[in-house]
Short mmCIF file of C-alpha atoms and ligand atoms in Angstrom, two decimals:
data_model
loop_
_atom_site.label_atom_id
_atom_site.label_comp_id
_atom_site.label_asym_id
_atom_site.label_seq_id
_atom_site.Cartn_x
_atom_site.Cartn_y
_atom_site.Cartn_z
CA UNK A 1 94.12 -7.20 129.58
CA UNK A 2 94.82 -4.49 126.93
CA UNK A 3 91.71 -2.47 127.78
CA UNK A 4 91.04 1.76 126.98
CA UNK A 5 88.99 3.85 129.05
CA UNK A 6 86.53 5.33 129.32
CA UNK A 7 84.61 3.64 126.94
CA UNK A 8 81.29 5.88 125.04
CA UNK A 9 79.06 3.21 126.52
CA UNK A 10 79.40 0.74 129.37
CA UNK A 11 79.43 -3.18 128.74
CA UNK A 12 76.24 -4.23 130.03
CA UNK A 13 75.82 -7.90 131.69
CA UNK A 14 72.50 -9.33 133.09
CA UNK A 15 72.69 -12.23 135.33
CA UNK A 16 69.31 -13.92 136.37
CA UNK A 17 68.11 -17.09 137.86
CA UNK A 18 65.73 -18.21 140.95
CA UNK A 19 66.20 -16.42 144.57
CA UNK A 20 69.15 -17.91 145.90
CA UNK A 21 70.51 -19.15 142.83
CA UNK A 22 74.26 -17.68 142.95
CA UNK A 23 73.90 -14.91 140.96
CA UNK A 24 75.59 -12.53 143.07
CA UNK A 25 78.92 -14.87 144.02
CA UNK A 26 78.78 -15.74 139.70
CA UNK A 27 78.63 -11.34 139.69
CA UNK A 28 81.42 -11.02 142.09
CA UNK A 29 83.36 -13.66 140.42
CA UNK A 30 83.24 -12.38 136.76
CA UNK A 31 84.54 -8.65 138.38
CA UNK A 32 87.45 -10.25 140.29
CA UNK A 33 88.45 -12.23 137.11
CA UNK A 34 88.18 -9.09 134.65
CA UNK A 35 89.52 -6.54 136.76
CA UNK A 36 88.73 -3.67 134.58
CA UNK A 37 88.35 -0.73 136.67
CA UNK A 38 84.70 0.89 137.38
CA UNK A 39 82.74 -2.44 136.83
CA UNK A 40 80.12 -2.33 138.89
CA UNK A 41 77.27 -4.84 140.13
CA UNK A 42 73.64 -3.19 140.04
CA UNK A 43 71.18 -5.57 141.88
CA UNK A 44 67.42 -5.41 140.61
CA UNK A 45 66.39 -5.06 144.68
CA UNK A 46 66.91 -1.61 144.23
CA UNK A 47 63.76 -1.08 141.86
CA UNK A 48 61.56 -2.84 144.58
CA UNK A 49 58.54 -0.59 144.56
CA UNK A 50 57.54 1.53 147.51
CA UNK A 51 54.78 0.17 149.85
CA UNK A 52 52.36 1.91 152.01
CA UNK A 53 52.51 1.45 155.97
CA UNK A 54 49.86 -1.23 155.53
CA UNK A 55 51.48 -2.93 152.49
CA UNK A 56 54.93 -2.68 154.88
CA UNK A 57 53.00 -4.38 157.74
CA UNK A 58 52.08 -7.36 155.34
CA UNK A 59 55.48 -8.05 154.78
CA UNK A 60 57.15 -7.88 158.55
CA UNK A 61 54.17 -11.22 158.15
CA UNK A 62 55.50 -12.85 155.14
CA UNK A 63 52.48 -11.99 153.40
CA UNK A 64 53.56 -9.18 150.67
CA UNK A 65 54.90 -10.93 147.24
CA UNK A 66 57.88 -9.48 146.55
CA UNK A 67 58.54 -12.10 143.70
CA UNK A 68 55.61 -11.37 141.50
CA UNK A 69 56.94 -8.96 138.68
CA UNK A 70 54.55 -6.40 139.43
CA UNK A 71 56.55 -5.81 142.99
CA UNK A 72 59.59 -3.73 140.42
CA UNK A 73 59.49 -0.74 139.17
CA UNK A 74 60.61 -1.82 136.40
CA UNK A 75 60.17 1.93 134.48
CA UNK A 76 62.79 2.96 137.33
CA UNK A 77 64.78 0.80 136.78
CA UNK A 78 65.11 1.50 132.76
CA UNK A 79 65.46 5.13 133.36
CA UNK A 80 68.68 4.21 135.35
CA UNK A 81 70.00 1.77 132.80
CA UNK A 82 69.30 4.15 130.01
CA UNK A 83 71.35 6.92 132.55
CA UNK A 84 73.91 4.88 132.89
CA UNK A 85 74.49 3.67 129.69
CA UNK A 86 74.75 7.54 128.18
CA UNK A 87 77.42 7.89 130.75
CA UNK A 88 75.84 10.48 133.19
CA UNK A 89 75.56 10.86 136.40
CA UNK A 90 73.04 8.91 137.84
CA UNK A 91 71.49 8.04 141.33
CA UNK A 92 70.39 4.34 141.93
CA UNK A 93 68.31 3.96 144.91
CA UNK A 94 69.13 1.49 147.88
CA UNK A 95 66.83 -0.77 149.29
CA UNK A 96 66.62 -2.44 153.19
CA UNK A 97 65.61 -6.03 153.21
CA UNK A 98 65.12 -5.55 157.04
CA UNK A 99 62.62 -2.59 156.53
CA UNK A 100 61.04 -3.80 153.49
CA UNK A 101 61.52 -0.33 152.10
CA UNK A 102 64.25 1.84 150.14
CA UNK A 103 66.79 4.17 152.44
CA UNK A 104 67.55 7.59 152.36
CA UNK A 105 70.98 7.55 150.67
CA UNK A 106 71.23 6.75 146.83
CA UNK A 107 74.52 5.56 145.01
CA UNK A 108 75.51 8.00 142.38
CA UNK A 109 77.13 5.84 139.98
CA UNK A 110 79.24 8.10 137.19
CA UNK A 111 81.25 6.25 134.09
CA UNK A 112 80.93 2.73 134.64
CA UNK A 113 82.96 0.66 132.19
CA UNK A 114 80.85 -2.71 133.07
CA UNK A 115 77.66 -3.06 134.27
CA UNK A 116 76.39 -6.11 135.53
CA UNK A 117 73.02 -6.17 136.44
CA UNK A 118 71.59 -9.03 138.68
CA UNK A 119 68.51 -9.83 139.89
CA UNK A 120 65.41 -12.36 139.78
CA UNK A 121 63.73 -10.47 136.80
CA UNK A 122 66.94 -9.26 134.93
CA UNK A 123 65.79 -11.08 131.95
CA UNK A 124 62.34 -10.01 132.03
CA UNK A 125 61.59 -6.82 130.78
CA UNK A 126 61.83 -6.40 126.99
CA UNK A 127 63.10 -2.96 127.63
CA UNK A 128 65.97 -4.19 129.80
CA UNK A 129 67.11 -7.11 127.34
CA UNK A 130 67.65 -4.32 124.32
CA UNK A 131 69.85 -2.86 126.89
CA UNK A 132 72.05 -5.47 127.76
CA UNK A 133 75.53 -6.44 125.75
CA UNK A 134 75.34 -10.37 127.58
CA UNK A 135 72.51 -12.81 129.00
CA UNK A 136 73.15 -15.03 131.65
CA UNK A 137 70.71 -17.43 133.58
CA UNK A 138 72.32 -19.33 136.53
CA UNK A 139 70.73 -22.60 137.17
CA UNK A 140 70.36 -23.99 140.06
CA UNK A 141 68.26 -27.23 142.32
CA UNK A 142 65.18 -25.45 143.90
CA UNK A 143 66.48 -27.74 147.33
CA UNK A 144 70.19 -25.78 146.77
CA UNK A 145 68.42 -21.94 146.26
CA UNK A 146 65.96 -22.80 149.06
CA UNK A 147 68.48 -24.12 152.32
CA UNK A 148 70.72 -20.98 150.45
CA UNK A 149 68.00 -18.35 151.23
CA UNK A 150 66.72 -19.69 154.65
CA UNK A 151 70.29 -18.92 155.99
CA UNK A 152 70.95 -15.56 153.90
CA UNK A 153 66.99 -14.56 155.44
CA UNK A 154 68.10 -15.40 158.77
CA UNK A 155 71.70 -14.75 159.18
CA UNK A 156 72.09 -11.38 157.08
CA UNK A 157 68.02 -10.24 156.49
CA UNK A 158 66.77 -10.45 159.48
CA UNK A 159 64.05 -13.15 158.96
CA UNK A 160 62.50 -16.05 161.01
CA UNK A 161 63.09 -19.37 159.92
CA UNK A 162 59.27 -20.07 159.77
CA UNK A 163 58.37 -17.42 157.75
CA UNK A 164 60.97 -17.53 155.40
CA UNK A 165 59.54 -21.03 154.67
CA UNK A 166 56.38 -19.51 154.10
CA UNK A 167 57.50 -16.99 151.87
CA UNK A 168 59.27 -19.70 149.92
CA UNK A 169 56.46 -21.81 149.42
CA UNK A 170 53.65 -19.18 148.87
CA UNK A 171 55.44 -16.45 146.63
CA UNK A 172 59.35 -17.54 145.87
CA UNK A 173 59.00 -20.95 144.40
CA UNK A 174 55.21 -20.21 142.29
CA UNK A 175 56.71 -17.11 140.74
CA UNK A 176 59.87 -18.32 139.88
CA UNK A 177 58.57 -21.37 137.92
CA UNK A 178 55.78 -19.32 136.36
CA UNK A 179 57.36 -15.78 135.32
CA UNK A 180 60.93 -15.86 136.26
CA UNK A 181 62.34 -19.71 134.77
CA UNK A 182 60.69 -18.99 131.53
CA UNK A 183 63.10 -16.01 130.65
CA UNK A 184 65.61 -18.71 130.79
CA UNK A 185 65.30 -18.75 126.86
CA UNK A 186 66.21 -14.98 126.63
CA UNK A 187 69.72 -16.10 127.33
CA UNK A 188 73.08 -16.32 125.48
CA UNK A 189 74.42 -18.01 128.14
CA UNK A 190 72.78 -20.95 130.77
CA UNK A 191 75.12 -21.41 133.93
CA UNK A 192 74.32 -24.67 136.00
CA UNK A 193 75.11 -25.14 139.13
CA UNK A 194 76.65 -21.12 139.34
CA UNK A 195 79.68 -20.36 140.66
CA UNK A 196 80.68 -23.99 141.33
CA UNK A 197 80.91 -24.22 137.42
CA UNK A 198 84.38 -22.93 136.53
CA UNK A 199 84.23 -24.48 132.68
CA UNK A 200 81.18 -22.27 131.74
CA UNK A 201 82.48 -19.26 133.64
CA UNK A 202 85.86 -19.46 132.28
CA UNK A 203 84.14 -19.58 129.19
CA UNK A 204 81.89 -16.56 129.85
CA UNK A 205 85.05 -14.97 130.81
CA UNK A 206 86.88 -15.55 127.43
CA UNK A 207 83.91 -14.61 125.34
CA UNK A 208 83.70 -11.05 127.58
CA UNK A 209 86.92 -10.70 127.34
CA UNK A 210 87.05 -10.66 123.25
CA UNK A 211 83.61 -8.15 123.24
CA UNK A 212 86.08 -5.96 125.23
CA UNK A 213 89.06 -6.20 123.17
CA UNK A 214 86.69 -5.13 120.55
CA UNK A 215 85.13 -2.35 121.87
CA UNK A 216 88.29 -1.16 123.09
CA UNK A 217 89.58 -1.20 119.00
CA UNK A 218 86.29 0.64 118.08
CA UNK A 219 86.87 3.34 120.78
CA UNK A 220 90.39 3.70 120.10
CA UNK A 221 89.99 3.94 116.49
CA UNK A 222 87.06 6.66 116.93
CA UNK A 223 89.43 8.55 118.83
CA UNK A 224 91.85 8.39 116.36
CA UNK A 225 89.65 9.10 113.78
CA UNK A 226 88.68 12.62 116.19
CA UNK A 227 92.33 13.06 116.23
CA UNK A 228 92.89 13.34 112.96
CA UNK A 229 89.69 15.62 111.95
CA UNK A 230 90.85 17.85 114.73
CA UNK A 231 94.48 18.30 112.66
CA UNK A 232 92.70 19.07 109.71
CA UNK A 233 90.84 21.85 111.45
N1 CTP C 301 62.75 -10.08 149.07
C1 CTP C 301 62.39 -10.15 150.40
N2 CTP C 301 62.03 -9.01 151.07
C2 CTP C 301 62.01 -7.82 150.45
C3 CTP C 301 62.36 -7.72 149.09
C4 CTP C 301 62.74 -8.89 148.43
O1 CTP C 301 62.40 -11.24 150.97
N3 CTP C 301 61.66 -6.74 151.13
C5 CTP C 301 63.17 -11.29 148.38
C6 CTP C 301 62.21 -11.74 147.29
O2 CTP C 301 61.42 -12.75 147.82
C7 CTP C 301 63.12 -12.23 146.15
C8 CTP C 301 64.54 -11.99 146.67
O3 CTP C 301 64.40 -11.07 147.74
O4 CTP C 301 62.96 -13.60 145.89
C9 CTP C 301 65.47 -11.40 145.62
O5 CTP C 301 66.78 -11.45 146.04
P1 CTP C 301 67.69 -12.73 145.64
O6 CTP C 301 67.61 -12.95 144.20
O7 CTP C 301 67.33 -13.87 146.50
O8 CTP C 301 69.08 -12.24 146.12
P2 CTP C 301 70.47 -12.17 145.41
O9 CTP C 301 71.49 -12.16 146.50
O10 CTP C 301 70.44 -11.03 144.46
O11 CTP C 301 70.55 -13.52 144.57
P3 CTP C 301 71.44 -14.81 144.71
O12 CTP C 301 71.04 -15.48 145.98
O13 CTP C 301 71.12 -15.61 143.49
O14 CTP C 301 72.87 -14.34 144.75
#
């Protein structure tokens, strides 16, 4: 692809849908098929607010919601989009699912070209959707996300089956059908059944492609445009 860096501003993508959805394989596959350099997948997790010992001890039980919007920091989480988008330096916090809280070491991320930002609430925040370039919801069976996040808890977050269930059924499931489904209509773009769905992806992928090839014309003709004042000088 005919493409010009560094762009003024990165391309800014945000994927949503319920916990376990496919976001991040529909993330990873967009970045293999675009492969434009410094694209870069920014997961929501990070923003998870801090908790206090006791708040920590609540969720070791499965009792902390960590799906109600109120557990982001959602002002965070701006402040590094609006970073990132002016091109400077930024650091973007990490986050353990095994300790509940965020680790010591922060990414710096510097000049992205593409961002695409994933999470549960990626479509949520007003503030966040007059950031973003390109909507996506993945949709996906509530039986699919659920069996998908009992073996991510288990195998790679180190949860018990039986309260992963729990969690599901008390905070996961309620929240997603009453804050997180309903910014379904803030999309440009619905993906069912995720990654599995190469005729909407490829689609995506054409329709990305195109907003690139633009912006690359833009940019190339500002920098002419530079060029040319700067001879006149
Ligand atoms: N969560 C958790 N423990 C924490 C913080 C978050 O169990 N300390 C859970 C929340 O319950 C929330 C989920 O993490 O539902 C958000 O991550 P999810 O969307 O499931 O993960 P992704 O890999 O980003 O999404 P996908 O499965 O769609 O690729």
């Amino acid at each position: 692809m005919e493409y010009v860096p560094p762009w003024k501003e990165p391309y800014f993508i945000a994927i949503a849908g319920c916990s376990g959805s496919g976001k991040t394989s529909v993330s990873s596959w967009i970045i293999q098929k675009l492969n434009v350099p410094w694209t870069i997948i920014l997961s929501m997790d990070n923003f998870y607010r801090e908790l206090t010992n006791e708040q920590r001890a609540l969720a070791f039980e499965s009792n902390w919601d960590f799906d109600s919007p109120d557990a982001i920091d959602f002002d965070l989480a701006i402040e590094v989009l609006q970073s990132i988008k002016k091109g400077k330096k930024t650091d973007v916090p990490n986050y353990s699912f095994t300790e509940h809280k965020r680790t010591d070491r922060t990414t710096i991320i510097y000049g992205a070209n593409i961002v695409i930002l994933e999470g549960i609430y990626a479509l949520y925040d007003k503030r966040v959707l007059d950031l973003v370039d390109l909507k996506i919801f993945v949709q996906e069976d509530y039986d699919v996300c659920m069996a998908r996040r009992l073996h991510r808890d288990i195998l790679h977050r180190g949860r018990e089956l039986r309260l992963s269930i729990k969690q599901w059924e008390r905070f996961v499931k309620p929240n997603f059908i009453r804050n997180i489904q309903p910014t379904e209509k803030e999309a440009d773009i619905i993906v069912p059944n995720g990654v599995e769905n190469k005729i909407a992806l490829n689609l995506l992928l054409t329709h990305i492609r195109l907003r690139l090839k633009t912006k690359s014309a833009q940019h190339l003709a500002e920098l002419a445009k530079l060029g040319r004042n700067c001879d006149q000088d």
